[in-house]
Amino acid sequence: MKKSIVFLTFLLLIVPVFAVLNEYGGLNVEYNNYLHIASIKYEPYPAEPGKYFDLWIKIQNSGIDKADVKFKLIPKFPFSLDANEIAERNIAGLSAGETTLLHYKIRVASSAVEGSTPLDYEAQVGNARQSANMNIWVQTIDANVDISSVKTQILVPGKITPVEINLENKADSPMNNIVVKLDLTATTLPFVPINSTTEKKLFFIEPGKINSVIFNLMALPGAAANAYKVPILIKFTDGTGKTYNKTGLIGLVVGSSPDLMVTTSSSDIYSKGTGNIALKVTNRGLTDIKFVSANLKPAKEYEVISENNIYLGNIDSDDYETAEYRIKVIKVKKGIVPLQLELNYLDANNNNYSEVRQVELKIVSAKDLGISNNGGAGRIIFVIIIIGAGYYFYRKWEKKKLAKK
C-alpha cells in the first residue's frame, strides 16, 4: 500500500509526458522513474490511408521492484483495430530493469487526412494511471489523379458540343484543389470554349472515386474534318499540401453525318422500252465524302443493260456527281419506275457507309408532251401531200417552159 502511494505521488510530481519523433518514425516516451516507454516504432513509414501499419512499443520497468503493468491503445479516427486485435495488454510481474515488447496491427481509414495524427494510449501501474499519445505520420505514397474516360460526340463545325472529362483519384487519400485545363492556343486546333474558360476546378476527390468536369466546345464553322490532339494539364494537391502537375493528351474528332440527295438528272425514256438515264448524287453535308460508288440494283420493273456499278470518286461538300445507265423499262405503275440505287462511300474521317436510295423515274408519255398519235399521222400525211403537190406543179411548170422553146 505504501509503495502504491509513493508511486502515485511520483506521478503527480513528475514533468508531463513528452514525445520526440526521430527521423525513423520512432518515439521515446518517459513516464517516470518506475515506467519507461523505451521506444516506439511503426512500419511502413509513413503509414498509408486505406492500409495497415505495424506498431511496436517497448516498455521498461525503471523502478527497483516488480510491477504489474497495464497498457491500453485507444485508437480514434482515422485509426482502428480489427476485432481480433486486443487493445488492452496486461504485463504481470515486470521485474526491475526488465523490458517487454508489445505489437499492434492498426488500420488507417481510406479517408484519412495526410499529415501527423495522434494515436492515444494509456499506461497503468497498480492504481496509478497516465494517458499520452504518439504521433503517426500518414501520407499516401502514390498520389495520382488520372483521366478515366472522355465522353463526347463528333464535333460538328459551328455547333456546341459538351466534352465530359472523368477524373479518378487512384490514391489512398483525398486529393484537393484539382484544376483541369485544356490548351487550345495552338493555331492548328479549331476549337473555342463557349460560356466558360478552358479551365475547370474541383475542390476534392475522395480516394477511389470519379468526378467529372464538362467543357462546352465549338468546332469553328470552317474546321476540317479530322482527329485532333488536345493537350491537357491536371494540377492537384495531397493532404500535406504538396502540389502535383500532370500533362497529357485527349482526342477530339471533327466531322458530321453525310447528307446525300439522289435525283434523276435526265432520261430519254417515254414509255416501256430501252433508253438512257442519268442519276445525280449531291453531297448536302458539311464535310466531303470519298470513294463513292453507285450500284443500280436490278428489279422487276426494269433491267439494267449497261454496267450497273459506277465509280464516282470524291464528292465535295455542296457538289455533285452523275451516274449514267442504260436500262430497259419492263413495268410502269402510275407513270413511275422505282429505281434502287446502292451508294457505298467513306466520310472525311474514313467511316464506312452503305445505303440504298429509291429514286423515282417518271415516264413521260407522248400525251403528256401534248402529242397525240392521230395528230402525228395526220401531219405525216399532210407533209406527203405537200411534197407531192409541189412535185406536181414543178413538173407542170417545167413542161410549159420546154414547150415555149
Coordinates of C-alpha atoms in Angstrom, one line a residue:
M1 CA 0.0 0.0 0.0
K2 CA 2.8 2.4 0.9
K3 CA 4.5 1.6 -2.4
S4 CA 1.4 2.5 -4.4
I5 CA 1.0 5.8 -2.5
V6 CA 4.7 6.7 -3.1
F7 CA 4.3 5.7 -6.8
L8 CA 1.2 7.9 -7.2
T9 CA 3.0 10.8 -5.5
F10 CA 5.8 10.5 -8.1
L11 CA 3.2 10.5 -10.9
L12 CA 1.7 13.8 -9.7
L13 CA 5.1 15.5 -9.3
I14 CA 6.9 14.4 -12.5
V15 CA 7.2 16.5 -15.6
P16 CA 4.4 15.8 -18.1
V17 CA 4.9 13.2 -20.6
F18 CA 6.9 14.2 -23.7
A19 CA 7.5 12.6 -27.0
V20 CA 10.1 13.3 -29.7
L21 CA 9.7 11.9 -33.2
N22 CA 13.0 10.8 -34.6
E23 CA 13.9 10.5 -38.3
Y24 CA 12.9 6.9 -38.4
G25 CA 9.4 7.5 -37.1
G26 CA 10.2 6.1 -33.6
L27 CA 9.0 7.8 -30.4
N28 CA 10.7 7.9 -27.0
V29 CA 8.3 8.5 -24.1
E30 CA 9.4 8.6 -20.4
Y31 CA 6.7 8.4 -17.8
N32 CA 8.7 8.4 -14.5
N33 CA 11.3 6.6 -12.6
Y34 CA 9.1 3.4 -12.4
L35 CA 7.8 3.0 -16.0
H36 CA 9.6 3.9 -19.2
I37 CA 8.4 3.6 -22.8
A38 CA 11.8 2.8 -24.2
S39 CA 10.9 3.0 -27.9
I40 CA 8.1 3.1 -30.3
K41 CA 8.4 2.0 -33.9
Y42 CA 5.9 1.6 -36.8
E43 CA 6.1 0.3 -40.3
P44 CA 5.7 1.2 -43.1
Y45 CA 6.7 4.8 -42.6
P46 CA 4.8 6.8 -43.4
A47 CA 1.5 5.0 -42.7
E48 CA -0.8 4.9 -45.8
P49 CA -4.5 5.7 -45.9
G50 CA -6.6 2.6 -46.5
K51 CA -3.8 0.2 -45.3
Y52 CA -2.4 -1.3 -42.1
F53 CA 0.7 -0.5 -40.3
D54 CA 2.6 -2.5 -37.6
L55 CA 3.3 -0.7 -34.2
W56 CA 5.9 -2.0 -31.7
I57 CA 6.1 -0.5 -28.2
K58 CA 8.9 -1.3 -25.9
I59 CA 8.1 -0.9 -22.2
Q60 CA 10.8 -1.0 -19.4
N61 CA 10.4 -1.1 -15.6
S62 CA 12.8 1.5 -14.4
G63 CA 11.9 1.0 -10.8
I64 CA 13.5 -1.2 -8.1
D65 CA 10.6 -3.5 -7.6
K66 CA 8.4 -5.7 -9.7
A67 CA 5.4 -4.0 -11.2
D68 CA 2.1 -5.2 -12.8
V69 CA 1.6 -3.0 -15.9
K70 CA -1.5 -2.5 -18.0
F71 CA -1.1 -0.8 -21.4
K72 CA -4.1 0.1 -23.5
L73 CA -4.2 1.5 -27.0
I74 CA -7.1 4.0 -27.6
P75 CA -7.4 4.4 -31.4
K76 CA -9.6 7.2 -32.8
F77 CA -10.3 8.1 -36.4
P78 CA -8.6 7.6 -38.7
F79 CA -7.0 4.6 -36.7
S80 CA -8.9 1.5 -35.7
L81 CA -8.2 -2.1 -34.6
D82 CA -9.7 -5.2 -36.1
A83 CA -11.9 -7.4 -33.9
N84 CA -9.2 -9.9 -33.3
E85 CA -6.7 -7.3 -32.1
I86 CA -6.8 -6.7 -28.3
A87 CA -6.4 -3.1 -27.3
E88 CA -5.5 -3.7 -23.6
R89 CA -2.5 -5.7 -22.7
N90 CA -1.5 -6.9 -19.2
I91 CA 2.1 -7.4 -18.2
A92 CA 2.2 -9.1 -14.8
G93 CA 5.3 -9.1 -12.6
L94 CA 7.6 -7.0 -14.8
S95 CA 10.9 -7.1 -12.9
A96 CA 13.1 -4.1 -12.2
G97 CA 15.1 -3.2 -15.3
E98 CA 13.2 -5.7 -17.4
T99 CA 11.6 -4.8 -20.8
T100 CA 8.6 -6.2 -22.8
L101 CA 7.6 -5.6 -26.4
L102 CA 4.0 -5.1 -27.5
H103 CA 2.8 -5.4 -31.0
Y104 CA -0.3 -4.0 -32.7
K105 CA -1.7 -4.1 -36.2
I106 CA -3.6 -0.9 -36.9
R107 CA -5.8 0.0 -39.8
V108 CA -5.8 3.5 -41.3
A109 CA -9.0 4.8 -42.8
S110 CA -9.0 5.4 -46.5
S111 CA -10.3 8.9 -45.9
A112 CA -7.5 9.8 -43.5
V113 CA -6.2 13.3 -43.9
E114 CA -2.5 13.3 -44.7
G115 CA -0.1 14.6 -42.0
S116 CA 0.8 14.0 -38.4
T117 CA -2.1 12.3 -36.5
P118 CA -2.1 11.5 -32.7
L119 CA -2.7 7.9 -31.6
D120 CA -3.8 7.8 -27.9
Y121 CA -2.7 5.2 -25.3
E122 CA -2.9 4.7 -21.6
A123 CA -0.5 3.1 -19.1
Q124 CA -1.2 1.9 -15.6
V125 CA 1.0 0.6 -12.7
G126 CA -1.1 -0.6 -9.7
N127 CA -3.8 2.0 -9.3
A128 CA -1.8 4.8 -10.9
R129 CA -2.8 5.6 -14.5
Q130 CA -1.4 8.0 -17.0
S131 CA -2.5 8.9 -20.6
A132 CA -0.5 10.2 -23.5
N133 CA -0.3 10.0 -27.3
M134 CA 2.2 9.3 -30.1
N135 CA 2.2 11.0 -33.5
I136 CA 1.8 8.8 -36.6
W137 CA 2.7 10.3 -39.9
V138 CA 0.1 9.5 -42.6
Q139 CA 0.8 10.1 -46.2
T140 CA -0.2 8.4 -49.5
I141 CA 2.7 7.1 -51.4
D142 CA 1.0 7.1 -54.9
A143 CA -0.7 10.4 -55.2
N144 CA -2.4 10.2 -58.5
V145 CA -5.4 11.8 -60.3
D146 CA -5.9 10.3 -63.7
I147 CA -8.3 10.6 -66.6
S148 CA -10.5 7.6 -66.5
S149 CA -12.5 8.4 -69.7
V150 CA -13.6 11.2 -72.0
K151 CA -17.2 11.3 -73.1
T152 CA -18.2 13.3 -76.2
Q153 CA -19.6 13.1 -79.7
I154 CA -18.2 14.1 -83.0
L155 CA -17.9 17.9 -83.0
V156 CA -19.9 19.3 -85.9
P157 CA -18.5 22.6 -87.3
G158 CA -20.4 25.5 -86.0
K159 CA -22.2 23.6 -83.2
I160 CA -21.7 23.5 -79.4
T161 CA -20.7 20.0 -78.1
P162 CA -20.2 19.1 -74.4
V163 CA -16.9 17.3 -73.6
E164 CA -17.0 15.5 -70.3
I165 CA -13.7 14.5 -68.7
N166 CA -13.9 12.0 -65.9
L167 CA -11.1 12.2 -63.3
E168 CA -10.3 9.3 -60.9
N169 CA -8.4 9.5 -57.7
K170 CA -6.2 6.4 -57.7
A171 CA -4.5 7.3 -54.4
D172 CA -5.5 6.1 -50.9
S173 CA -6.3 9.6 -49.6
P174 CA -8.3 12.6 -50.8
M175 CA -6.8 14.8 -53.4
N176 CA -7.6 18.6 -53.2
N177 CA -7.8 21.7 -55.4
I178 CA -7.9 19.8 -58.7
V179 CA -7.5 22.1 -61.7
V180 CA -8.1 20.8 -65.3
K181 CA -7.0 23.0 -68.2
L182 CA -7.3 22.5 -71.9
D183 CA -4.6 24.1 -74.0
L184 CA -6.3 25.4 -77.2
T185 CA -3.7 28.0 -78.0
A186 CA -2.3 26.1 -81.0
T187 CA -3.4 27.6 -84.3
T188 CA -4.0 24.1 -85.6
L189 CA -6.7 23.4 -83.1
P190 CA -10.1 24.7 -84.4
F191 CA -11.9 24.8 -81.0
V192 CA -13.2 27.6 -78.8
P193 CA -14.9 27.3 -75.3
I194 CA -18.4 28.6 -75.2
N195 CA -19.8 30.3 -72.0
S196 CA -16.8 29.2 -70.0
T197 CA -13.0 29.3 -70.0
T198 CA -10.6 26.5 -70.8
E199 CA -10.1 25.8 -67.1
K200 CA -12.3 23.9 -64.6
K201 CA -11.8 23.3 -60.9
L202 CA -12.9 20.6 -58.3
F203 CA -12.5 21.1 -54.6
F204 CA -11.6 17.5 -53.8
I205 CA -11.9 13.9 -55.0
E206 CA -12.3 11.0 -52.4
P207 CA -9.9 8.1 -52.8
G208 CA -11.1 5.6 -55.4
K209 CA -13.9 8.0 -56.6
I210 CA -14.5 9.6 -60.0
N211 CA -15.6 13.2 -60.5
S212 CA -16.1 15.0 -63.8
V213 CA -15.7 18.4 -65.4
I214 CA -17.5 19.5 -68.6
F215 CA -16.3 21.8 -71.3
N216 CA -18.7 23.2 -73.9
L217 CA -16.6 23.5 -77.0
M218 CA -17.5 24.6 -80.6
A219 CA -15.6 23.5 -83.6
L220 CA -15.1 26.5 -85.9
P221 CA -17.5 26.7 -88.8
G222 CA -14.7 26.1 -91.3
A223 CA -13.0 23.4 -89.3
A224 CA -11.7 20.5 -91.4
A225 CA -13.0 17.0 -90.6
N226 CA -10.2 15.3 -88.7
A227 CA -9.0 13.9 -85.4
Y228 CA -7.2 16.5 -83.2
K229 CA -4.9 16.0 -80.2
V230 CA -5.6 18.5 -77.4
P231 CA -3.1 19.0 -74.6
I232 CA -4.5 18.8 -71.1
L233 CA -3.0 19.8 -67.7
I234 CA -4.1 18.4 -64.4
K235 CA -3.0 20.1 -61.2
F236 CA -3.8 18.9 -57.7
T237 CA -2.5 18.8 -54.0
D238 CA -2.4 16.0 -51.5
G239 CA -3.3 16.2 -47.8
T240 CA 0.2 17.5 -46.9
G241 CA -0.1 20.5 -49.3
K242 CA 2.3 19.0 -51.9
T243 CA 1.3 20.0 -55.4
Y244 CA 1.4 17.7 -58.4
N245 CA 1.2 18.5 -62.1
K246 CA 0.3 16.0 -64.9
T247 CA 0.2 16.6 -68.6
G248 CA -1.4 14.5 -71.3
L249 CA -3.5 14.5 -74.5
I250 CA -7.1 13.9 -75.3
G251 CA -8.5 13.3 -78.8
L252 CA -11.4 15.2 -80.3
V253 CA -13.0 14.4 -83.7
V254 CA -14.4 17.0 -86.0
G255 CA -16.9 15.8 -88.6
S256 CA -20.6 15.5 -89.5
S257 CA -23.0 12.8 -90.7
P258 CA -23.2 12.6 -94.5
D259 CA -26.3 14.0 -96.1
L260 CA -26.8 12.8 -99.7
M261 CA -29.6 13.6 -102.2
V262 CA -30.2 11.5 -105.3
T263 CA -32.4 12.8 -108.2
T264 CA -33.0 12.0 -111.8
S265 CA -30.9 14.3 -113.9
S266 CA -32.1 13.3 -117.4
S267 CA -34.0 10.5 -119.2
D268 CA -34.9 9.7 -122.8
I269 CA -37.4 7.0 -121.9
Y270 CA -41.1 8.0 -122.8
S271 CA -42.7 4.5 -122.5
K272 CA -41.8 0.9 -122.0
G273 CA -38.6 0.2 -123.8
T274 CA -34.9 0.9 -123.7
G275 CA -33.3 4.2 -123.0
N276 CA -30.6 6.2 -121.1
I277 CA -30.9 7.8 -117.7
A278 CA -28.6 9.9 -115.6
L279 CA -28.8 10.0 -111.7
K280 CA -27.3 12.9 -109.9
V281 CA -25.8 12.3 -106.4
T282 CA -25.5 15.6 -104.4
N283 CA -23.5 16.0 -101.2
R284 CA -25.5 18.3 -99.0
G285 CA -23.4 17.6 -95.8
L286 CA -20.8 19.9 -94.1
T287 CA -17.9 17.7 -95.0
D288 CA -16.6 15.9 -98.0
I289 CA -17.2 12.2 -98.9
K290 CA -14.8 10.0 -100.8
F291 CA -14.5 6.7 -102.8
V292 CA -18.2 6.9 -103.8
S293 CA -19.6 4.1 -105.9
A294 CA -23.2 3.9 -107.3
N295 CA -24.7 0.5 -107.9
L296 CA -28.1 0.4 -109.7
K297 CA -29.6 -2.8 -108.4
P298 CA -31.9 -4.9 -110.7
A299 CA -35.6 -5.0 -110.0
K300 CA -38.8 -6.4 -111.6
E301 CA -39.7 -3.0 -113.1
Y302 CA -36.6 -2.7 -115.2
E303 CA -33.5 -4.4 -116.5
V304 CA -30.0 -2.8 -116.3
I305 CA -28.4 -3.2 -119.7
S306 CA -25.2 -1.2 -119.1
E307 CA -22.7 -1.6 -116.3
N308 CA -24.7 -1.3 -113.1
N309 CA -21.8 -0.3 -110.7
I310 CA -20.2 3.0 -111.5
Y311 CA -17.4 4.7 -109.5
L312 CA -17.9 8.4 -108.9
G313 CA -14.8 9.1 -106.7
N314 CA -14.9 12.0 -104.3
I315 CA -17.8 14.5 -103.8
D316 CA -17.0 17.7 -102.1
S317 CA -19.5 19.4 -99.8
D318 CA -22.2 21.3 -101.9
D319 CA -21.2 19.4 -105.1
Y320 CA -22.5 16.5 -107.1
E321 CA -21.5 13.7 -109.5
T322 CA -23.6 12.0 -112.1
A323 CA -24.0 8.2 -112.8
E324 CA -25.3 7.3 -116.3
Y325 CA -27.1 4.0 -117.1
R326 CA -28.9 2.3 -120.0
I327 CA -32.0 0.4 -118.9
K328 CA -35.0 -1.4 -120.3
V329 CA -38.3 -0.5 -118.7
I330 CA -40.5 -3.5 -118.1
K331 CA -43.3 -2.3 -115.9
V332 CA -44.6 1.2 -115.2
K333 CA -47.1 2.0 -112.4
K334 CA -48.8 5.3 -112.5
G335 CA -46.1 6.7 -114.6
I336 CA -43.3 5.8 -112.1
V337 CA -40.5 3.3 -112.2
P338 CA -38.8 2.9 -108.8
L339 CA -35.0 2.7 -109.2
Q340 CA -32.9 1.1 -106.4
L341 CA -29.6 2.8 -106.1
E342 CA -27.0 1.5 -103.7
L343 CA -24.3 4.0 -102.5
N344 CA -21.1 3.0 -100.9
Y345 CA -18.6 5.6 -99.6
L346 CA -16.3 6.9 -96.8
D347 CA -16.8 10.1 -94.9
A348 CA -13.9 12.5 -94.2
N349 CA -12.8 10.5 -91.1
N350 CA -12.8 7.2 -93.1
N351 CA -16.0 5.8 -91.6
N352 CA -17.7 3.4 -94.0
Y353 CA -21.3 3.9 -95.2
S354 CA -23.6 1.8 -97.3
E355 CA -27.2 2.8 -98.1
V356 CA -29.9 2.1 -100.7
R357 CA -31.9 5.0 -102.0
Q358 CA -35.1 4.7 -104.0
V359 CA -35.3 7.1 -106.9
E360 CA -38.5 7.7 -108.9
L361 CA -38.0 7.7 -112.6
K362 CA -41.0 9.5 -114.2
I363 CA -42.1 8.0 -117.6
V364 CA -43.5 10.9 -119.6
S365 CA -45.8 9.7 -122.5
A366 CA -46.4 11.4 -125.8
K367 CA -49.8 12.5 -124.5
D368 CA -48.1 14.2 -121.5
L369 CA -46.0 16.0 -124.0
G370 CA -49.1 17.2 -125.9
I371 CA -48.5 14.9 -128.9
S372 CA -51.4 12.5 -129.9
N373 CA -50.8 9.5 -132.2
N374 CA -53.5 10.6 -134.7
G375 CA -52.2 14.1 -134.9
G376 CA -48.8 12.7 -135.7
A377 CA -50.1 10.5 -138.6
G378 CA -52.1 13.4 -140.0
R379 CA -49.0 15.6 -140.0
I380 CA -47.1 12.9 -141.9
I381 CA -49.9 12.6 -144.5
F382 CA -50.1 16.4 -144.8
V383 CA -46.3 16.6 -145.4
I384 CA -46.5 13.9 -148.1
I385 CA -49.4 15.7 -149.8
I386 CA -47.4 19.0 -149.8
I387 CA -44.3 17.3 -151.2
G388 CA -46.4 15.6 -153.9
A389 CA -48.2 18.8 -154.8
G390 CA -45.0 20.6 -155.0
Y391 CA -43.5 18.0 -157.3
Y392 CA -46.6 18.0 -159.5
F393 CA -46.6 21.8 -160.0
Y394 CA -42.9 21.8 -160.6
R395 CA -43.2 19.2 -163.4
K396 CA -46.0 21.1 -164.9
W397 CA -44.1 24.3 -164.9
E398 CA -41.1 22.6 -166.4
K399 CA -43.1 21.2 -169.3
K400 CA -44.6 24.7 -170.2
K401 CA -41.1 26.1 -170.2
L402 CA -39.9 23.4 -172.7
A403 CA -43.0 24.0 -174.9
K404 CA -42.2 27.7 -175.4
K405 CA -38.8 26.8 -176.6

